[in-house]
Amino acid sequence: VMKLFDDQAMRMGLTRIKSVGERFDPGLHDAIQQVETDEHPPGTVIHEVAAGYRLGDKLVRPAMVIVAHKPAASA
């Protein structure tokens, strides 16, 4: 059933927004958390909590994501 749904959604033009590893875009992503890390450049999406979707060029639902943040300098 899920395969049939995915096939029909694709034929209608519904596409999933690529998030992980991409630069945070407030027009496509909804940041629900920031994580301090040196492993990823600041502003990079490091985890997707909920997928986002587009129908053609129109945003249906933004992706809920966790974004890398530069660690605070210790005093």
Coordinates of N, CA and C in Angstrom, one line a residue:
V1 N 0.8 -1.2 0.0 CA 0.0 0.0 0.0 C 0.9 1.3 0.0
M2 N 1.9 1.2 0.8 CA 2.8 2.4 0.8 C 3.5 2.6 -0.5
K3 N 3.9 1.6 -1.2 CA 4.5 1.7 -2.5 C 3.5 2.3 -3.5
L4 N 2.3 1.9 -3.5 CA 1.3 2.5 -4.3 C 1.1 4.0 -4.0
F5 N 1.1 4.3 -2.8 CA 0.9 5.7 -2.4 C 2.1 6.6 -2.9
D6 N 3.3 6.0 -2.7 CA 4.5 6.8 -3.1 C 4.5 6.9 -4.6
D7 N 4.1 5.9 -5.4 CA 4.1 6.0 -6.8 C 3.0 7.1 -7.3
Q8 N 1.9 7.1 -6.7 CA 0.8 8.0 -7.0 C 1.3 9.5 -6.7
A9 N 1.9 9.6 -5.5 CA 2.4 10.9 -5.1 C 3.4 11.5 -6.0
M10 N 4.3 10.6 -6.5 CA 5.3 11.0 -7.4 C 4.7 11.4 -8.8
R11 N 3.7 10.7 -9.2 CA 3.0 11.1 -10.5 C 2.4 12.4 -10.4
M12 N 1.9 12.8 -9.2 CA 1.2 14.0 -8.9 C 2.2 15.2 -8.8
G13 N 3.5 14.8 -8.6 CA 4.5 15.9 -8.5 C 4.9 16.1 -7.1
L14 N 4.5 15.3 -6.1 CA 4.9 15.4 -4.7 C 6.3 14.9 -4.6
T15 N 7.2 15.8 -4.0 CA 8.6 15.4 -3.8 C 9.1 15.7 -2.4
R16 N 10.0 14.8 -1.9 CA 10.5 15.0 -0.6 C 11.7 16.0 -0.7
I17 N 11.7 16.9 0.3 CA 12.8 17.9 0.4 C 14.1 17.2 1.0
K18 N 15.2 17.4 0.3 CA 16.5 16.9 0.8 C 16.9 17.8 1.9
S19 N 17.3 17.3 3.0 CA 17.7 18.1 4.1 C 19.0 17.8 4.7
V20 N 19.3 16.6 5.1 CA 20.5 16.3 5.8 C 21.7 16.6 5.0
G21 N 22.7 17.3 5.5 CA 23.9 17.7 4.8 C 23.7 19.0 4.0
E22 N 22.5 19.5 3.9 CA 22.3 20.8 3.2 C 22.4 22.0 4.1
R23 N 22.6 23.1 3.5 CA 22.6 24.4 4.3 C 21.2 24.7 4.7
F24 N 21.0 25.1 6.0 CA 19.7 25.4 6.5 C 19.0 26.5 5.7
D25 N 17.8 26.3 5.2 CA 17.0 27.3 4.4 C 15.7 27.5 5.1
P26 N 15.5 28.7 5.7 CA 14.2 28.9 6.4 C 13.0 28.8 5.5
G27 N 13.1 28.8 4.2 CA 12.0 28.7 3.3 C 11.6 27.2 3.1
L28 N 12.5 26.3 3.5 CA 12.3 24.9 3.3 C 12.3 24.1 4.6
H29 N 13.0 24.6 5.6 CA 13.3 23.9 6.8 C 12.7 24.6 8.0
D30 N 12.3 23.9 9.0 CA 11.8 24.4 10.3 C 12.8 23.9 11.3
A31 N 13.7 24.8 11.9 CA 14.7 24.3 12.8 C 14.0 24.2 14.2
I32 N 14.1 23.0 14.7 CA 13.4 22.7 16.0 C 14.5 22.6 17.1
Q33 N 15.8 22.6 16.7 CA 16.9 22.5 17.7 C 18.2 22.8 17.0
Q34 N 19.1 23.4 17.8 CA 20.5 23.6 17.4 C 21.4 22.8 18.3
V35 N 22.4 22.2 17.7 CA 23.4 21.4 18.4 C 24.8 22.0 18.2
E36 N 25.5 22.3 19.3 CA 26.9 22.8 19.2 C 27.8 21.6 18.8
T37 N 28.5 21.8 17.7 CA 29.4 20.8 17.2 C 30.5 21.4 16.3
D38 N 31.6 20.7 16.4 CA 32.8 21.1 15.5 C 32.8 20.2 14.3
E39 N 32.0 19.1 14.3 CA 32.0 18.1 13.2 C 31.4 18.6 11.9
H40 N 30.5 19.6 12.0 CA 29.8 20.1 10.8 C 29.9 21.6 10.8
P41 N 29.9 22.2 9.6 CA 29.9 23.6 9.5 C 28.6 24.2 10.1
P42 N 28.7 25.4 10.8 CA 27.5 26.0 11.3 C 26.5 26.3 10.2
G43 N 25.2 26.1 10.6 CA 24.1 26.3 9.7 C 23.8 25.1 8.8
T44 N 24.5 23.9 9.0 CA 24.2 22.7 8.3 C 23.2 21.9 9.0
V45 N 22.3 21.3 8.2 CA 21.3 20.4 8.8 C 22.0 19.1 9.1
I46 N 21.9 18.6 10.3 CA 22.6 17.4 10.7 C 21.6 16.2 11.0
H47 N 20.3 16.5 11.1 CA 19.3 15.5 11.4 C 18.0 16.0 11.0
E48 N 17.2 15.1 10.4 CA 15.8 15.4 9.9 C 14.9 14.6 10.9
V49 N 14.0 15.4 11.6 CA 13.1 14.8 12.5 C 11.8 14.4 11.8
A50 N 11.3 15.3 10.8 CA 10.2 15.0 10.0 C 10.4 15.5 8.6
A51 N 10.1 14.7 7.6 CA 10.4 15.0 6.2 C 9.5 16.2 5.8
G52 N 10.0 17.0 4.9 CA 9.3 18.1 4.3 C 8.9 17.7 2.8
Y53 N 7.9 18.3 2.3 CA 7.4 17.9 0.9 C 7.1 19.2 0.1
R54 N 7.2 19.0 -1.2 CA 6.8 20.0 -2.2 C 5.8 19.4 -3.1
L55 N 4.9 20.2 -3.6 CA 4.0 19.8 -4.7 C 4.3 20.7 -5.8
G56 N 5.1 20.2 -6.8 CA 5.6 21.1 -7.8 C 6.6 22.1 -7.2
D57 N 6.3 23.4 -7.4 CA 7.2 24.5 -6.7 C 6.6 24.9 -5.4
K58 N 5.4 24.4 -5.0 CA 4.8 24.9 -3.8 C 5.2 24.0 -2.6
L59 N 5.6 24.7 -1.5 CA 5.9 24.0 -0.3 C 4.6 23.5 0.4
V60 N 4.6 22.2 0.6 CA 3.4 21.6 1.3 C 3.7 21.6 2.8
R61 N 4.9 21.1 3.2 CA 5.2 21.0 4.6 C 6.7 21.2 4.7
P62 N 7.2 22.1 5.6 CA 8.7 22.3 5.7 C 9.2 21.1 6.5
A63 N 10.5 20.7 6.3 CA 11.1 19.7 7.0 C 11.5 20.2 8.4
M64 N 11.2 19.4 9.4 CA 11.6 19.7 10.8 C 13.0 19.1 11.0
V65 N 14.0 20.0 11.3 CA 15.4 19.6 11.3 C 16.1 20.1 12.5
I66 N 17.3 19.5 12.8 CA 18.3 19.9 13.8 C 19.5 20.5 13.0
V67 N 19.9 21.6 13.5 CA 20.9 22.4 12.7 C 22.2 22.5 13.6
A68 N 23.4 22.4 12.9 CA 24.7 22.5 13.6 C 24.9 24.0 14.0
H69 N 25.5 24.2 15.1 CA 25.7 25.5 15.7 C 27.2 25.6 16.2
K70 N 27.9 26.6 15.9 CA 29.3 26.8 16.4 C 29.3 26.8 17.9
P71 N 30.2 26.0 18.5 CA 30.4 25.9 19.9 C 30.8 27.3 20.5
A72 N 30.2 27.6 21.6 CA 30.6 28.8 22.3 C 32.0 28.7 22.8
A73 N 32.8 29.8 22.7 CA 34.2 29.9 23.2 C 34.2 29.8 24.7
S74 N 35.0 29.0 25.2 CA 35.1 28.9 26.7 C 36.0 30.0 27.2
A75 N 35.6 30.5 28.4 CA 36.3 31.7 28.9 C 37.5 31.3 29.7

